[in-house]
CSV table of C-alpha atoms in Angstrom, one decimal:
chain,number,residue,atom,x,y,z
A,21,MET,CA,33.6,-161.1,-3.4
A,22,THR,CA,33.2,-161.7,0.2
A,23,SER,CA,30.7,-159.6,2.1
A,24,PRO,CA,32.1,-157.5,4.9
A,25,ALA,CA,31.3,-157.2,8.5
A,26,ASN,CA,30.2,-153.7,9.3
A,27,LEU,CA,30.6,-152.2,12.7
A,28,ILE,CA,29.7,-149.0,14.5
A,29,ILE,CA,31.1,-148.5,18.1
A,30,ARG,CA,30.3,-145.1,19.5
A,31,HIS,CA,29.8,-143.2,22.7
A,32,ASN,CA,31.2,-145.8,25.1
A,33,VAL,CA,33.4,-145.4,28.1
A,34,ILE,CA,35.7,-148.4,28.3
A,35,SER,CA,38.1,-149.0,31.2
A,36,GLY,CA,40.0,-151.7,32.9
A,37,ALA,CA,40.4,-154.2,30.1
A,38,ALA,CA,43.5,-155.7,31.4
A,39,GLY,CA,43.6,-159.1,29.9
A,40,GLY,CA,46.0,-158.3,27.1
A,41,GLY,CA,43.4,-157.5,24.5
A,42,ALA,CA,42.3,-154.0,23.9
A,43,GLY,CA,39.6,-151.5,24.8
A,44,ILE,CA,38.2,-152.1,21.3
A,45,LEU,CA,39.6,-155.1,19.3
A,46,ILE,CA,38.6,-155.6,15.7
A,47,ASP,CA,40.2,-158.8,14.6
A,48,ALA,CA,39.7,-160.4,11.3
A,49,PRO,CA,39.6,-164.0,10.1
A,50,VAL,CA,42.4,-165.5,8.1
A,51,ALA,CA,39.9,-165.7,5.3
A,52,ALA,CA,39.5,-162.8,3.0
A,53,VAL,CA,36.9,-161.0,5.1
A,54,ALA,CA,37.0,-157.2,5.5
A,55,ARG,CA,36.0,-155.3,8.5
A,56,HIS,CA,34.5,-152.0,7.8
A,57,GLY,CA,33.6,-149.7,10.7
A,58,THR,CA,33.3,-146.5,12.5
A,59,ILE,CA,34.8,-146.1,16.0
A,60,GLU,CA,34.0,-142.7,17.3
A,61,GLU,CA,33.7,-140.7,20.4
A,62,ASN,CA,34.7,-143.4,22.8
A,63,LEU,CA,36.7,-142.7,26.0
A,64,ILE,CA,39.1,-145.5,26.6
A,65,SER,CA,41.1,-145.4,29.8
A,66,GLY,CA,43.4,-147.7,31.8
A,67,THR,CA,43.4,-150.6,29.3
A,68,ILE,CA,46.0,-152.8,27.9
A,69,ASN,CA,46.0,-151.4,24.3
A,70,GLY,CA,43.4,-149.0,23.2
A,71,ILE,CA,41.9,-149.5,19.7
A,72,VAL,CA,43.3,-152.4,17.7
A,73,VAL,CA,42.2,-153.2,14.1
A,74,THR,CA,44.1,-156.1,12.8
A,75,GLY,CA,43.8,-158.7,10.0
A,76,GLY,CA,45.2,-162.1,9.3
A,77,GLY,CA,45.8,-162.1,5.6
A,78,ALA,CA,47.4,-159.9,3.0
A,79,VAL,CA,44.3,-159.9,0.9
A,80,LEU,CA,42.3,-158.4,3.7
A,81,ARG,CA,41.6,-154.7,3.8
A,82,SER,CA,39.6,-152.9,6.4
A,83,SER,CA,38.2,-149.5,5.7
A,84,LEU,CA,37.8,-147.5,8.9
A,85,ILE,CA,36.9,-144.3,10.5
A,86,ILE,CA,38.4,-143.8,13.9
A,87,GLN,CA,37.6,-140.3,15.1
A,88,LYS,CA,37.2,-138.2,18.2
A,89,ASN,CA,38.2,-140.9,20.6
A,90,GLN,CA,40.0,-140.1,23.8
A,91,LEU,CA,42.6,-142.6,25.0
A,92,ASN,CA,44.5,-142.1,28.1
A,93,GLN,CA,46.7,-144.2,30.5
A,94,ILE,CA,47.1,-147.0,27.9
A,95,THR,CA,49.6,-149.7,28.4
A,96,SER,CA,50.7,-151.2,25.1
A,97,GLY,CA,51.3,-154.8,24.5
A,98,PRO,CA,51.2,-157.1,22.7
A,99,PHE,CA,50.0,-154.4,20.2
A,100,PRO,CA,52.4,-151.5,19.9
A,101,ALA,CA,50.2,-148.4,20.4
A,102,ALA,CA,47.1,-146.7,21.7
A,103,ILE,CA,45.7,-147.0,18.2
A,104,SER,CA,47.1,-149.9,16.2
A,105,LEU,CA,46.1,-150.6,12.6
A,106,PHE,CA,47.1,-153.5,10.5
A,107,ASN,CA,46.1,-153.9,6.8
A,108,ALA,CA,43.9,-150.9,6.8
A,109,GLU,CA,42.9,-149.3,3.5
A,110,PRO,CA,41.5,-146.8,3.3
A,111,CYS,CA,41.0,-145.1,6.7
A,112,LEU,CA,40.4,-141.8,8.3
A,113,VAL,CA,42.0,-141.4,11.7
A,114,SER,CA,41.1,-138.0,13.0
A,115,GLU,CA,40.8,-135.8,16.0
A,116,ASN,CA,41.8,-138.5,18.5
A,117,THR,CA,43.3,-137.4,21.8
A,118,ILE,CA,46.0,-139.6,23.2
A,119,GLU,CA,47.7,-139.1,26.5
A,120,GLY,CA,49.9,-141.3,28.6
A,121,VAL,CA,50.9,-144.4,26.7
A,122,SER,CA,53.4,-146.6,28.5
A,123,GLY,CA,55.1,-149.9,27.7
A,124,ALA,CA,58.4,-151.2,26.5
A,125,VAL,CA,60.6,-148.7,24.8
A,126,GLY,CA,59.8,-148.7,21.1
A,127,GLY,CA,56.6,-150.5,21.7
A,128,ALA,CA,54.3,-147.8,23.1
A,129,SER,CA,53.4,-145.4,20.3
A,130,GLY,CA,50.4,-143.1,20.0
A,131,ILE,CA,49.3,-144.3,16.6
A,132,PHE,CA,50.9,-147.3,14.8
A,133,GLY,CA,50.1,-148.4,11.3
A,134,SER,CA,51.5,-151.5,9.5
A,135,ASP,CA,50.6,-151.9,5.8
A,136,VAL,CA,48.2,-149.0,5.9
A,137,GLU,CA,47.4,-147.5,2.5
A,138,GLY,CA,45.4,-144.5,1.4
A,139,CYS,CA,44.7,-143.3,5.0
A,140,LYS,CA,44.5,-139.8,6.4
A,141,PHE,CA,45.8,-139.1,9.9
A,142,VAL,CA,44.6,-135.7,10.6
A,143,ASN,CA,44.2,-133.4,13.6
A,144,ASN,CA,45.3,-136.1,16.2
A,145,VAL,CA,46.8,-134.7,19.3
A,146,MET,CA,49.0,-136.7,21.7
A,147,SER,CA,51.4,-136.2,24.5
A,148,ASP,CA,53.5,-138.3,26.9
A,149,VAL,CA,53.6,-141.5,24.8
A,150,SER,CA,56.7,-143.5,25.7
A,151,GLY,CA,57.4,-144.7,22.1
A,152,ASN,CA,56.8,-142.8,18.9
A,153,GLY,CA,53.9,-140.4,18.3
A,154,ILE,CA,52.9,-141.7,14.9
A,155,TRP,CA,54.8,-144.7,13.4
A,156,LEU,CA,54.0,-146.0,10.0
A,157,THR,CA,55.8,-149.2,8.8
A,158,GLY,CA,54.9,-152.6,7.4
A,159,PRO,CA,56.1,-156.1,7.1
A,160,ALA,CA,59.1,-156.8,4.8
A,161,GLY,CA,58.3,-155.6,1.3
A,162,ILE,CA,54.9,-154.1,2.2
A,163,PRO,CA,55.2,-150.5,3.2
A,164,SER,CA,52.7,-148.2,4.5
A,165,GLN,CA,52.1,-145.9,1.6
A,166,ASP,CA,50.1,-143.2,0.0
A,167,ASN,CA,49.0,-141.8,3.4
A,168,LEU,CA,48.5,-138.2,4.4
A,169,LEU,CA,49.6,-137.1,7.8
A,170,ILE,CA,48.4,-133.6,8.4
A,171,HIS,CA,48.0,-131.2,11.3
A,172,ASN,CA,48.9,-133.7,14.0
A,173,ILE,CA,50.5,-132.6,17.3
A,174,VAL,CA,53.0,-134.8,19.0
A,175,ARG,CA,54.6,-133.5,22.1
A,176,GLY,CA,56.7,-135.3,24.7
A,177,ALA,CA,57.0,-138.6,23.0
A,178,GLY,CA,59.7,-140.9,24.4
A,179,LEU,CA,61.1,-141.5,20.9
A,180,ASP,CA,60.3,-139.8,17.6
A,181,GLY,CA,57.4,-137.5,16.9
A,182,ILE,CA,56.7,-139.1,13.6
A,183,LEU,CA,58.6,-142.2,12.4
A,184,ILE,CA,58.3,-143.6,8.9
A,185,GLY,CA,59.9,-146.9,8.0
A,186,GLY,CA,61.3,-150.0,9.4
A,187,GLY,CA,60.4,-153.4,8.1
A,188,GLY,CA,58.7,-152.7,4.8
A,189,GLY,CA,59.4,-149.0,5.0
A,190,GLY,CA,57.1,-146.3,4.0
A,191,ALA,CA,56.5,-144.7,0.6
A,192,ARG,CA,54.8,-141.8,-0.9
A,193,ASN,CA,53.4,-140.5,2.3
A,194,ASP,CA,52.7,-136.7,2.5
A,195,ILE,CA,53.6,-135.2,5.9
A,196,GLU,CA,52.3,-131.7,6.2
A,197,GLY,CA,51.7,-129.1,8.9
A,198,ASN,CA,52.5,-131.2,11.9
A,199,LEU,CA,53.8,-129.9,15.2
A,200,LEU,CA,56.5,-132.1,16.6
A,201,HIS,CA,58.0,-130.6,19.7
A,202,ILE,CA,60.1,-131.8,22.7
A,203,ASN,CA,60.1,-135.5,21.6
A,204,GLY,CA,62.8,-137.9,22.5
A,205,VAL,CA,62.3,-137.5,26.2
A,206,GLY,CA,63.8,-140.9,26.6
A,207,GLY,CA,67.1,-139.5,25.4
A,208,VAL,CA,66.9,-140.3,21.7
A,209,GLY,CA,64.2,-139.1,19.3
A,210,PHE,CA,63.7,-136.8,16.4
A,211,GLY,CA,60.7,-134.7,15.5
A,212,LEU,CA,60.5,-136.3,12.1
A,213,HIS,CA,62.5,-139.5,11.3
A,214,PHE,CA,62.7,-141.5,8.1
A,215,LEU,CA,64.3,-144.9,8.5
A,216,LEU,CA,66.5,-146.5,5.8
A,217,GLY,CA,64.2,-147.7,3.0
A,218,ALA,CA,61.5,-145.1,3.4
A,219,VAL,CA,61.3,-143.6,0.0
A,220,GLY,CA,59.3,-141.1,-2.0
A,221,ASN,CA,57.8,-139.3,1.0
A,222,ARG,CA,57.1,-135.6,0.9
A,223,ILE,CA,57.2,-133.0,3.7
A,224,GLY,CA,56.1,-129.4,4.1
A,225,ARG,CA,55.1,-126.8,6.6
A,226,ASN,CA,56.0,-129.0,9.6
A,227,SER,CA,57.3,-127.5,12.9
A,228,ALA,CA,59.8,-129.5,14.9
A,229,THR,CA,61.8,-128.0,17.7
A,230,GLY,CA,63.3,-129.0,21.0
A,231,ASN,CA,63.6,-132.7,20.1
A,232,ALA,CA,66.4,-134.7,21.6
A,233,GLY,CA,68.0,-136.1,18.4
A,234,GLY,CA,70.2,-139.1,18.5
A,235,PRO,CA,73.0,-141.0,17.0
A,236,ALA,CA,71.1,-142.4,14.0
A,237,PRO,CA,72.9,-142.1,10.7
A,238,CYS,CA,71.2,-139.0,9.5
A,239,ALA,CA,72.0,-137.0,6.5
A,240,VAL,CA,71.7,-133.7,8.3
A,241,ALA,CA,74.4,-133.8,11.0
A,242,GLY,CA,73.6,-132.0,14.2
A,243,ASN,CA,69.9,-131.6,13.5
A,244,ALA,CA,68.0,-133.0,16.4
A,245,ASP,CA,64.6,-132.4,14.8
A,246,TYR,CA,64.9,-134.1,11.5
A,247,CYS,CA,66.6,-137.3,10.5
A,248,ASP,CA,66.5,-139.0,7.1
A,249,GLU,CA,68.7,-142.1,7.0
A,250,ASN,CA,68.3,-142.3,3.2
A,251,GLY,CA,70.2,-139.1,2.4
A,252,PRO,CA,69.8,-135.4,2.1
A,253,ILE,CA,66.5,-133.8,1.4
A,254,GLY,CA,65.8,-134.2,-2.3
A,255,ALA,CA,67.4,-137.6,-2.6
A,256,VAL,CA,64.5,-139.9,-1.8
A,257,THR,CA,62.5,-137.5,0.5
A,258,PHE,CA,61.2,-134.3,-1.0
A,259,SER,CA,60.2,-131.1,0.6
A,260,PHE,CA,57.7,-128.6,-0.7
A,261,GLY,CA,59.0,-126.1,1.8
A,262,ASP,CA,58.2,-124.0,4.8
A,263,ASN,CA,59.3,-126.5,7.4
A,264,MET,CA,60.2,-124.9,10.7
A,265,MET,CA,63.0,-127.3,11.6
A,266,PRO,CA,66.6,-126.3,12.3
A,267,GLY,CA,68.5,-127.4,9.2
A,268,PRO,CA,69.3,-126.5,5.6
A,269,ALA,CA,67.3,-123.6,4.1
A,270,THR,CA,66.0,-126.0,1.5
A,271,PHE,CA,63.6,-127.4,4.1
B,14,MET,CA,-8.2,-127.0,40.3
B,15,VAL,CA,-9.4,-128.8,37.2
B,16,ARG,CA,-6.6,-127.2,35.3
B,17,SER,CA,-4.1,-128.3,37.8
B,18,THR,CA,-5.4,-131.8,37.8
B,19,ALA,CA,-5.1,-131.8,34.0
B,20,ARG,CA,-1.6,-130.6,34.1
B,21,LEU,CA,-0.7,-133.3,36.6
B,22,SER,CA,-2.3,-135.9,34.4
B,23,VAL,CA,-0.2,-134.8,31.5
B,24,LEU,CA,2.9,-134.8,33.6
B,25,LEU,CA,2.3,-138.3,34.8
B,26,ALA,CA,1.6,-139.5,31.3
B,27,LEU,CA,4.9,-138.0,30.2
B,28,MET,CA,6.7,-139.7,33.0
B,29,VAL,CA,5.3,-143.0,32.0
B,30,TYR,CA,6.1,-142.7,28.3
B,31,LEU,CA,9.3,-140.6,28.3
B,32,PRO,CA,11.6,-143.6,28.9
B,33,ALA,CA,10.4,-145.1,25.7
B,34,PHE,CA,11.5,-142.1,23.7
B,35,GLY,CA,15.1,-143.3,23.9
B,36,GLN,CA,14.4,-146.8,22.9
B,37,GLU,CA,14.6,-147.8,19.3
B,38,ALA,CA,11.4,-149.1,17.9
B,39,GLY,CA,11.3,-152.9,18.2
B,40,SER,CA,14.2,-153.1,20.6
B,41,THR,CA,14.3,-156.2,22.9
B,42,ALA,CA,15.1,-155.5,26.5
B,43,ILE,CA,18.3,-156.7,28.1
B,44,PRO,CA,18.1,-158.6,30.4
B,45,PHE,CA,15.8,-161.0,28.7
B,46,PRO,CA,12.5,-162.0,30.3
B,47,GLY,CA,13.3,-164.4,33.1
B,48,GLY,CA,16.4,-162.5,34.2
B,49,ALA,CA,19.9,-162.1,33.0
B,50,VAL,CA,22.5,-164.6,34.0
B,51,PRO,CA,25.7,-163.8,32.1
B,52,PRO,CA,26.8,-164.7,29.5
B,53,ILE,CA,23.9,-163.1,27.7
B,54,THR,CA,23.8,-164.6,24.2
B,55,ILE,CA,22.1,-162.8,21.4
B,56,THR,CA,21.4,-164.7,18.3
B,57,VAL,CA,18.3,-163.2,16.9
B,58,PRO,CA,19.0,-160.1,14.7
B,59,GLY,CA,17.5,-156.9,15.9
B,60,GLY,CA,17.8,-154.0,18.3
B,61,TYR,CA,18.6,-154.5,22.0
B,62,LEU,CA,18.3,-152.0,24.9
B,63,LEU,CA,19.9,-152.4,28.3
B,64,GLU,CA,17.1,-151.6,30.7
B,65,VAL,CA,18.6,-152.3,34.1
B,66,PRO,CA,21.2,-149.9,35.5
B,67,ASN,CA,24.4,-151.8,35.3
B,68,ILE,CA,25.1,-155.5,35.1
B,69,THR,CA,28.1,-156.9,37.0
B,70,ALA,CA,29.1,-160.4,35.9
B,71,PRO,CA,30.0,-163.0,38.5
B,72,VAL,CA,32.8,-165.4,37.8
B,73,THR,CA,31.6,-167.3,34.8
B,74,GLY,CA,34.6,-167.8,32.7
B,75,ALA,CA,32.9,-166.1,29.8
B,76,PRO,CA,32.1,-162.8,28.1
B,77,LEU,CA,29.2,-160.8,29.5
B,78,ILE,CA,27.4,-160.4,26.2
B,79,ILE,CA,28.0,-162.7,23.2
B,80,ILE,CA,26.6,-161.8,19.8
B,81,GLY,CA,26.3,-165.2,18.3
B,82,ALA,CA,25.7,-166.5,14.9
B,83,PRO,CA,22.2,-165.7,13.5
B,84,PRO,CA,19.6,-168.4,13.4
B,85,ALA,CA,19.7,-170.9,10.6
B,86,GLY,CA,18.3,-169.4,7.5
B,87,ALA,CA,18.9,-165.8,8.6
B,88,PRO,CA,20.8,-164.1,5.8
B,89,PHE,CA,23.2,-162.3,8.1
B,90,GLN,CA,23.7,-161.1,11.6
B,91,HIS,CA,22.4,-157.6,12.3
B,92,VAL,CA,22.5,-156.5,16.0
B,93,VAL,CA,22.2,-153.1,17.6
B,94,ILE,CA,23.0,-152.9,21.3
B,95,ASP,CA,22.1,-149.7,23.0
B,96,LEU,CA,23.6,-149.8,26.5
B,97,ASN,CA,21.4,-146.9,27.4
B,98,GLY,CA,24.1,-145.1,29.5
B,99,TYR,CA,24.4,-148.1,31.8
B,100,ALA,CA,27.5,-150.2,32.6
B,101,LEU,CA,28.6,-153.7,31.9
B,102,ASP,CA,31.3,-155.0,34.3
B,103,ASN,CA,33.2,-158.1,33.5
B,104,THR,CA,36.1,-157.5,35.9
B,105,ALA,CA,35.5,-161.0,37.4
B,106,ASN,CA,36.4,-162.6,34.1
B,107,PRO,CA,39.7,-161.0,33.0
B,108,GLY,CA,40.3,-163.6,30.3
B,109,PHE,CA,37.2,-162.8,28.4
B,110,PRO,CA,35.8,-159.7,26.7
B,111,VAL,CA,32.9,-157.8,28.0
B,112,ILE,CA,31.1,-157.9,24.6
B,113,VAL,CA,32.2,-160.2,21.8
B,114,TYR,CA,31.2,-160.9,18.3
B,115,PRO,CA,33.2,-164.0,17.4
B,116,GLY,CA,31.4,-164.7,14.1
B,117,GLY,CA,32.2,-163.9,10.6
B,118,ALA,CA,30.7,-161.9,7.8
B,119,PRO,CA,28.3,-160.8,6.6
B,120,ALA,CA,27.3,-158.9,9.7
B,121,GLU,CA,26.3,-155.4,10.9
B,122,ILE,CA,27.0,-154.7,14.6
B,123,VAL,CA,26.3,-151.5,16.4
B,124,ILE,CA,27.3,-151.0,20.1
B,125,LYS,CA,26.7,-147.6,21.7
B,126,ASN,CA,26.1,-145.5,24.7
B,127,GLY,CA,27.6,-147.6,27.5
B,128,THR,CA,30.2,-147.9,30.1
B,129,ILE,CA,32.3,-151.1,29.7
B,130,ILE,CA,34.5,-152.2,32.4
B,131,GLY,CA,37.1,-155.0,32.8
B,132,GLY,CA,37.4,-158.2,30.7
B,133,SER,CA,40.3,-159.0,28.4
B,134,ASP,CA,38.8,-156.6,25.9
B,135,GLY,CA,36.1,-154.0,26.2
B,136,ILE,CA,34.5,-154.8,22.8
B,137,ALA,CA,36.0,-157.6,20.7
B,138,VAL,CA,35.1,-158.5,17.2
B,139,THR,CA,37.2,-161.6,16.7
B,140,GLY,CA,37.4,-164.7,14.7
B,141,GLY,CA,40.8,-164.7,13.2
B,142,ALA,CA,44.5,-164.9,13.7
B,143,ARG,CA,46.4,-161.8,14.5
B,144,PRO,CA,49.5,-160.9,12.5
B,145,THR,CA,52.7,-161.1,14.4
B,146,GLY,CA,55.6,-158.8,14.2
B,147,PHE,CA,55.4,-155.2,13.5
B,148,THR,CA,59.0,-154.0,13.0
């Protein structure tokens, strides 16, 4: 067993990191070394990327707490979001405030997770991100799975409020009690969107209204707030009810 | 009069000792004795406290603070940097982080209470390849 590197980064104001890195960059060696850490109560403004936790190997897992950070005026690239997580397991991403994320369309999300497993994304609030609010995906064959997305607010995202899938897809994530309003300001975007290959996810008690919708091959035609490219609710995505999204009563 | 003098003495004593209240026991002052010329490299495990109000790096082609590998024989790297509410500015070196730990594990690194400006990254814990592709 390899010993970890343990990190605490708290109570800092970080601005102007413009060299293509990040406000806070936690990178990991190619070797199987885990990074465990707490990143909390930092204010990150005007940087290229915000918080990036990444790893170089499939065997690496980083356990993380990222909470109560405030990120604003973030320009994404080369990482895709204000908070970008790769190979994180488990993690708690909570109560972060994200405002004003810009970058290439599709590449400037609020929170991005690739191959994250067993994480809670809870009580994060974000507005005016040019990509997706929260996007969970993974490399081919390695989905982001077994995560809980609960009580997040995404408002005014350029694309989808919450997007699950792409690449390795997303599996067995529970998405509950999120408020996903007025997303797709770029012209295309749903409140909640499952891409083809995202399977076994569950939803309930979400509110999604005023989203733009789009031409994606969705099972619920004419619904701008919810899109599941895998089929109708109950096929591979399951609802435990009380979603306030225009659509079939079974939501 | 005597009472007033005593009060003044107590007040002066507090003014002398209060700054130390925020300092962790055993912390080493940054800049190091002899002055700080960035990059400031920390290799010895322990606590460090920024004691000057703000450090702005000149063009050095380097990070402002480097947390280096521990001395030979030390079991691991353990460093606590308390920026004490002050600022570190590495705007002059946009290709380099402000604070960097490029080493491996095992390590315990704490960075807190500062304003961090410029650089390629504010705080970077590096040492490995980044994955590419995130579709």
